[in-house]
CSV table of C-alpha atoms in Angstrom, one decimal:
chain,number,residue,atom,x,y,z
G,28,MET,CA,-30.4,12.3,-0.9
G,29,PRO,CA,-31.9,10.3,2.1
G,30,SER,CA,-29.7,10.5,5.2
G,31,HIS,CA,-28.6,7.0,6.3
G,32,ILE,CA,-28.6,6.2,10.0
G,33,VAL,CA,-25.8,3.8,10.5
G,34,PHE,CA,-25.3,2.0,13.8
G,35,PHE,CA,-21.9,0.7,14.5
G,36,SER,CA,-20.3,-1.2,17.3
G,37,LEU,CA,-17.3,0.0,19.3
G,38,GLN,CA,-15.2,-2.7,17.7
G,39,SER,CA,-15.4,-1.1,14.3
G,40,THR,CA,-13.3,2.0,13.9
G,41,THR,CA,-15.4,3.5,11.2
G,42,MET,CA,-19.0,3.2,10.2
G,43,SER,CA,-18.9,0.7,7.4
G,44,LYS,CA,-21.6,0.7,4.7
G,45,VAL,CA,-20.6,-2.7,3.4
G,46,PRO,CA,-22.4,-5.5,5.3
G,47,LYS,CA,-20.1,-8.2,6.7
G,48,GLU,CA,-22.0,-10.9,4.8
G,49,GLN,CA,-21.5,-9.1,1.5
G,50,LEU,CA,-17.8,-8.6,2.2
G,51,TYR,CA,-17.4,-12.3,2.9
G,52,GLU,CA,-19.4,-13.2,-0.2
G,53,CYS,CA,-17.3,-11.0,-2.5
G,54,VAL,CA,-14.0,-12.3,-1.1
G,55,ASN,CA,-15.2,-15.8,-1.4
G,56,ALA,CA,-16.2,-15.2,-5.0
G,57,VAL,CA,-12.7,-13.8,-5.8
G,58,LEU,CA,-10.9,-16.8,-4.1
G,59,THR,CA,-13.2,-19.4,-5.7
G,60,ALA,CA,-12.7,-17.9,-9.2
G,61,ALA,CA,-8.9,-18.0,-8.7
G,62,ALA,CA,-9.0,-21.6,-7.4
G,63,GLU,CA,-11.1,-22.8,-10.4
G,64,LYS,CA,-8.7,-21.2,-12.9
G,65,LYS,CA,-5.3,-21.5,-11.3
G,66,ARG,CA,-2.6,-19.3,-12.8
G,67,LYS,CA,1.1,-19.9,-12.9
G,68,PHE,CA,1.6,-17.0,-10.4
G,69,ASN,CA,0.0,-15.9,-7.2
G,70,GLU,CA,-2.6,-13.3,-8.2
G,71,THR,CA,-2.8,-10.0,-6.3
G,72,VAL,CA,-6.2,-8.9,-5.0
G,73,ASP,CA,-6.9,-5.2,-5.6
G,74,LEU,CA,-9.4,-2.9,-4.0
G,75,GLN,CA,-10.7,-0.5,-6.6
G,76,ILE,CA,-12.4,2.7,-5.6
G,77,GLY,CA,-14.5,5.1,-7.6
G,78,LEU,CA,-15.0,8.6,-6.1
G,79,LYS,CA,-17.8,11.2,-6.6
G,80,ASN,CA,-18.5,14.8,-5.4
G,81,TYR,CA,-14.7,15.3,-5.6
G,82,ASP,CA,-12.8,17.8,-7.8
G,83,PRO,CA,-9.2,16.7,-8.2
G,84,GLN,CA,-8.3,20.2,-9.4
G,85,LYS,CA,-9.9,22.2,-6.5
G,86,ASP,CA,-10.2,19.8,-3.6
G,87,LYS,CA,-7.2,19.0,-1.5
G,88,ARG,CA,-5.6,15.8,-2.7
G,89,PHE,CA,-5.3,13.3,0.1
G,90,SER,CA,-2.7,10.7,0.8
G,91,GLY,CA,-2.4,8.3,3.7
G,92,THR,CA,-0.8,5.0,4.6
G,93,VAL,CA,-2.2,2.2,6.7
G,94,LYS,CA,-0.6,-1.0,8.0
G,95,LEU,CA,-2.6,-4.1,7.2
G,96,LYS,CA,-2.9,-7.1,9.5
G,97,HIS,CA,-1.5,-9.5,6.8
G,98,VAL,CA,1.2,-8.8,4.3
G,99,PRO,CA,-0.7,-8.0,1.0
G,100,ARG,CA,2.2,-8.4,-1.4
G,101,GLN,CA,4.5,-11.4,-1.3
G,102,LYS,CA,6.9,-10.1,-4.0
G,103,TYR,CA,7.8,-6.8,-2.4
G,104,LYS,CA,11.4,-5.8,-2.6
G,105,VAL,CA,13.0,-3.6,0.0
G,106,CYS,CA,16.5,-2.1,-0.2
G,107,LEU,CA,18.4,-0.7,2.7
G,108,LEU,CA,20.6,2.4,2.2
G,109,GLY,CA,22.7,1.9,5.3
G,110,ASP,CA,25.8,2.5,7.4
G,111,GLN,CA,28.2,-0.4,7.9
G,112,GLN,CA,26.4,-1.9,10.9
G,113,HIS,CA,23.0,-1.9,9.2
G,114,CYS,CA,24.5,-3.3,5.9
G,115,ASP,CA,26.0,-6.2,7.9
G,116,GLN,CA,22.6,-6.9,9.5
G,117,ALA,CA,20.9,-6.7,6.1
G,118,LYS,CA,23.3,-9.1,4.5
G,119,ALA,CA,22.8,-11.6,7.4
G,120,LEU,CA,19.0,-11.4,6.6
G,121,GLY,CA,19.7,-11.9,2.9
G,122,MET,CA,18.4,-8.4,2.2
G,123,ASP,CA,19.5,-6.0,-0.6
G,124,CYS,CA,21.6,-3.1,0.7
G,125,MET,CA,23.7,-0.2,-0.5
G,126,SER,CA,26.3,1.9,1.4
G,127,ALA,CA,27.0,5.6,1.0
G,128,ASP,CA,29.9,4.7,-1.2
G,129,ASP,CA,27.6,2.6,-3.5
G,130,LEU,CA,25.2,5.6,-3.7
G,131,LYS,CA,28.1,8.0,-4.6
G,132,LYS,CA,29.0,5.7,-7.5
G,133,LEU,CA,25.6,6.5,-9.1
G,134,ASN,CA,26.9,10.1,-9.5
G,135,LYS,CA,23.4,11.6,-9.2
G,136,ASP,CA,22.8,10.2,-12.7
G,137,LYS,CA,19.0,10.6,-13.2
G,138,LYS,CA,18.8,7.5,-15.3
G,139,LYS,CA,20.6,5.4,-12.8
G,140,VAL,CA,18.6,6.7,-9.8
G,141,LYS,CA,15.4,6.1,-11.8
G,142,LYS,CA,16.5,2.5,-12.5
G,143,LEU,CA,17.3,2.0,-8.8
G,144,ALA,CA,13.8,3.4,-7.8
G,145,LYS,CA,12.2,1.0,-10.3
G,146,LYS,CA,14.1,-2.0,-9.1
G,147,PHE,CA,12.7,-1.9,-5.5
G,148,ASP,CA,9.2,-1.3,-4.1
G,149,ALA,CA,10.5,0.5,-1.0
G,150,PHE,CA,13.6,1.7,0.7
G,151,LEU,CA,14.9,2.0,4.3
G,152,ALA,CA,17.7,4.3,5.3
G,153,SER,CA,19.9,4.4,8.4
G,154,ASP,CA,19.3,7.5,10.6
G,155,THR,CA,23.0,8.4,10.0
G,156,LEU,CA,22.5,8.4,6.2
G,157,ILE,CA,18.9,9.6,5.5
G,158,LYS,CA,19.7,13.3,5.6
G,159,GLN,CA,22.4,12.8,2.9
G,160,ILE,CA,20.1,11.0,0.5
G,161,PRO,CA,19.0,14.2,-1.5
G,162,ARG,CA,22.7,15.2,-1.7
G,163,LEU,CA,23.9,11.8,-2.8
G,164,LEU,CA,21.0,10.9,-5.2
G,165,GLY,CA,19.1,14.1,-6.0
G,166,PRO,CA,15.3,14.1,-6.0
G,167,GLY,CA,14.9,10.8,-7.9
G,168,LEU,CA,13.6,8.6,-5.1
G,169,ASN,CA,11.2,11.3,-3.8
G,170,LYS,CA,9.8,11.9,-7.3
G,171,ALA,CA,9.1,8.2,-7.6
G,172,GLY,CA,7.3,8.4,-4.3
G,173,LYS,CA,9.8,6.1,-2.7
G,174,PHE,CA,11.8,8.3,-0.3
G,175,PRO,CA,13.3,5.9,2.3
G,176,SER,CA,11.7,5.2,5.7
G,177,LEU,CA,13.9,5.8,8.7
G,178,VAL,CA,15.6,2.9,10.6
G,179,THR,CA,17.7,3.3,13.7
G,180,HIS,CA,20.0,0.9,15.4
G,181,GLY,CA,17.4,0.4,18.2
G,182,ASP,CA,15.0,-0.9,15.6
G,183,ASN,CA,14.5,-4.6,14.6
G,184,LEU,CA,15.4,-4.5,11.0
G,185,GLU,CA,13.4,-7.6,10.1
G,186,GLN,CA,10.3,-6.2,11.8
G,187,LYS,CA,10.8,-2.9,9.9
G,188,VAL,CA,10.8,-4.7,6.6
G,189,GLU,CA,7.6,-6.6,7.6
G,190,ASP,CA,5.9,-3.4,8.5
G,191,LEU,CA,6.8,-1.9,5.2
G,192,LYS,CA,5.5,-4.9,3.3
G,193,SER,CA,2.2,-4.7,5.3
G,194,THR,CA,1.7,-1.0,4.6
G,195,ILE,CA,-0.4,0.3,1.7
G,196,LYS,CA,-0.7,3.8,0.5
G,197,PHE,CA,-3.8,5.7,-0.8
G,198,GLN,CA,-2.9,8.7,-2.9
G,199,MET,CA,-5.3,10.9,-4.8
G,200,LYS,CA,-4.0,11.7,-8.3
G,201,LYS,CA,-5.8,13.6,-11.1
G,202,VAL,CA,-8.4,11.0,-11.7
G,203,LEU,CA,-11.4,9.8,-9.7
G,204,CYS,CA,-10.4,6.2,-9.3
G,205,LEU,CA,-7.9,4.5,-7.2
G,206,SER,CA,-6.6,0.9,-7.0
G,207,VAL,CA,-4.5,-0.6,-4.3
G,208,ALA,CA,-3.2,-4.1,-3.6
G,209,VAL,CA,-4.8,-5.4,-0.4
G,210,GLY,CA,-3.9,-9.1,-0.6
G,211,HIS,CA,-3.4,-12.2,-2.8
G,212,VAL,CA,-5.3,-15.3,-3.6
G,213,ALA,CA,-3.1,-17.6,-1.4
G,214,MET,CA,-4.6,-15.9,1.7
G,215,SER,CA,-7.4,-17.4,3.7
G,216,GLU,CA,-10.8,-15.9,3.4
G,217,ASP,CA,-10.6,-14.3,6.9
G,218,GLU,CA,-7.2,-12.8,6.2
G,219,LEU,CA,-8.4,-11.2,3.0
G,220,VAL,CA,-11.6,-10.0,4.6
G,221,GLN,CA,-9.6,-8.3,7.5
G,222,ASN,CA,-7.3,-6.6,5.0
G,223,VAL,CA,-10.2,-5.4,2.7
G,224,HIS,CA,-12.2,-4.2,5.7
G,225,LEU,CA,-9.3,-2.2,7.2
G,226,SER,CA,-8.3,-0.7,3.8
G,227,MET,CA,-11.8,0.3,2.9
G,228,ASN,CA,-12.6,2.0,6.2
G,229,PHE,CA,-9.2,3.7,6.3
G,230,LEU,CA,-9.7,5.2,2.8
G,231,VAL,CA,-13.2,6.4,3.8
G,232,SER,CA,-11.7,8.2,6.8
G,233,LEU,CA,-9.4,10.1,4.5
G,234,LEU,CA,-12.2,11.5,2.4
G,235,LYS,CA,-13.7,14.9,3.1
G,236,LYS,CA,-17.4,13.7,3.1
G,237,HIS,CA,-16.5,10.1,4.0
G,238,TRP,CA,-19.0,7.6,2.4
G,239,GLN,CA,-20.7,10.5,0.4
G,240,ASN,CA,-17.5,10.7,-1.6
G,241,VAL,CA,-17.6,7.0,-2.5
G,242,ARG,CA,-19.2,6.1,-5.9
G,243,SER,CA,-18.2,2.4,-5.9
G,244,LEU,CA,-16.0,-0.2,-4.3
G,245,HIS,CA,-14.9,-3.3,-6.1
G,246,ILE,CA,-12.4,-6.1,-5.4
G,247,LYS,CA,-10.7,-8.3,-8.0
G,248,SER,CA,-7.8,-10.6,-8.5
G,249,THR,CA,-5.2,-9.9,-11.3
G,250,MET,CA,-7.0,-12.1,-13.8
G,251,GLY,CA,-10.3,-12.7,-12.1
G,252,PRO,CA,-13.8,-11.1,-12.5
G,253,VAL,CA,-14.7,-7.9,-10.6
G,254,GLN,CA,-16.8,-8.2,-7.5
G,255,ARG,CA,-18.9,-5.2,-6.4
G,256,LEU,CA,-18.7,-4.4,-2.7
G,257,TYR,CA,-20.5,-1.0,-2.7
């Protein structure tokens, strides 16, 4: 395999094998296709990754989260599991919240906890309550990969929710392909390019052999055609 010499500027955090022009071309194609065939909903744009030289059985499975510059998912529901002060703040922001008493009412019922986990994309929990979550709910939220993020009284609750909405997670499962939402078709070309670029380079930084583990990279909107990046 020929070794590639890649020059990169100090501005880019990782050496990217996808030329800027190509990235813009693909993003433009996704947005153009979505504009030509408008749907009744705002299509999500996914980054699809195919891996190689990777054995999910033997190699260490990776997972990592990265905060994107622009919120990738508009319909992203966050629920706060909070103490009285946090619940009051959440209500003032028009945000869903549950107190310790509300959680006790679920009686650690697996079906009810599963339903709760399904209803929301992510959870926040007050520092005073977070340690009690396993005792109150059992392992349900953890199993769903939605264990709450910590929020303290010194934090800006609104900002915390925005941070959660902007954060995406890469997690290696038993298969050699991944797909993650990195934006939507109502974004501008530059916003989508910035999100795709950041997601792509962050994922590559998680891989053992970096770009040598990447078989392919594509982006596509929910109903649109696939565009090959790499």
